[in-house]
């Protein structure tokens, strides 16, 4: 079974400050990892994903994440927060190359607030 | 190109009723998945279909069922609605059902059960 833990249900940063959203996963097989963003009353939009290869992954809107197998982590960062980044962020895992399809197991989400 | 579309946008039902939610995938996508997102939580996997066959089922009661049509659109049916079924129901489509295929999400259907 796979699971995802997102530390911090609410994170608040100042505009221009570093954004760090934490994600740890549990998986018995090499996983694929994803970060999604959800704006109010909308569906989910993919920010970035790790499947294989380079462990530092760059996504849209200046976000990036690093896959650290030894720490079972996939934390999301952005050097400088913008007001438009305020949203809910979800980390997710899928079974990867060993099969089981591409169904996603999500964390409970982190609400990011950006203050002036 | 159009993204994943879902209908209706909002729905209000009473306990014990039945509901049908609909999803049209991105053109060319053959896999559709359904997720339930209860307020304040992450989405939970309900079903996945590929080429009209069920490829996965989450931990949901038999009151939940789904199907996929020859044009790859899909329906999610929920019988005997409970208050706890109130949630945002998300549909996602992908080219195939293997792990590296990205899922694209629709805007969701907000179901309220009174």
Tab-separated table of C-alpha atoms in Angstrom, chain B residues 26 36 47:
chain	number	residue	atom	x	y	z
B	26	UNK	CA	-9.873	14.783	-23.200
B	36	UNK	CA	-14.139	11.800	-4.071
B	47	UNK	CA	-12.757	3.818	-9.754
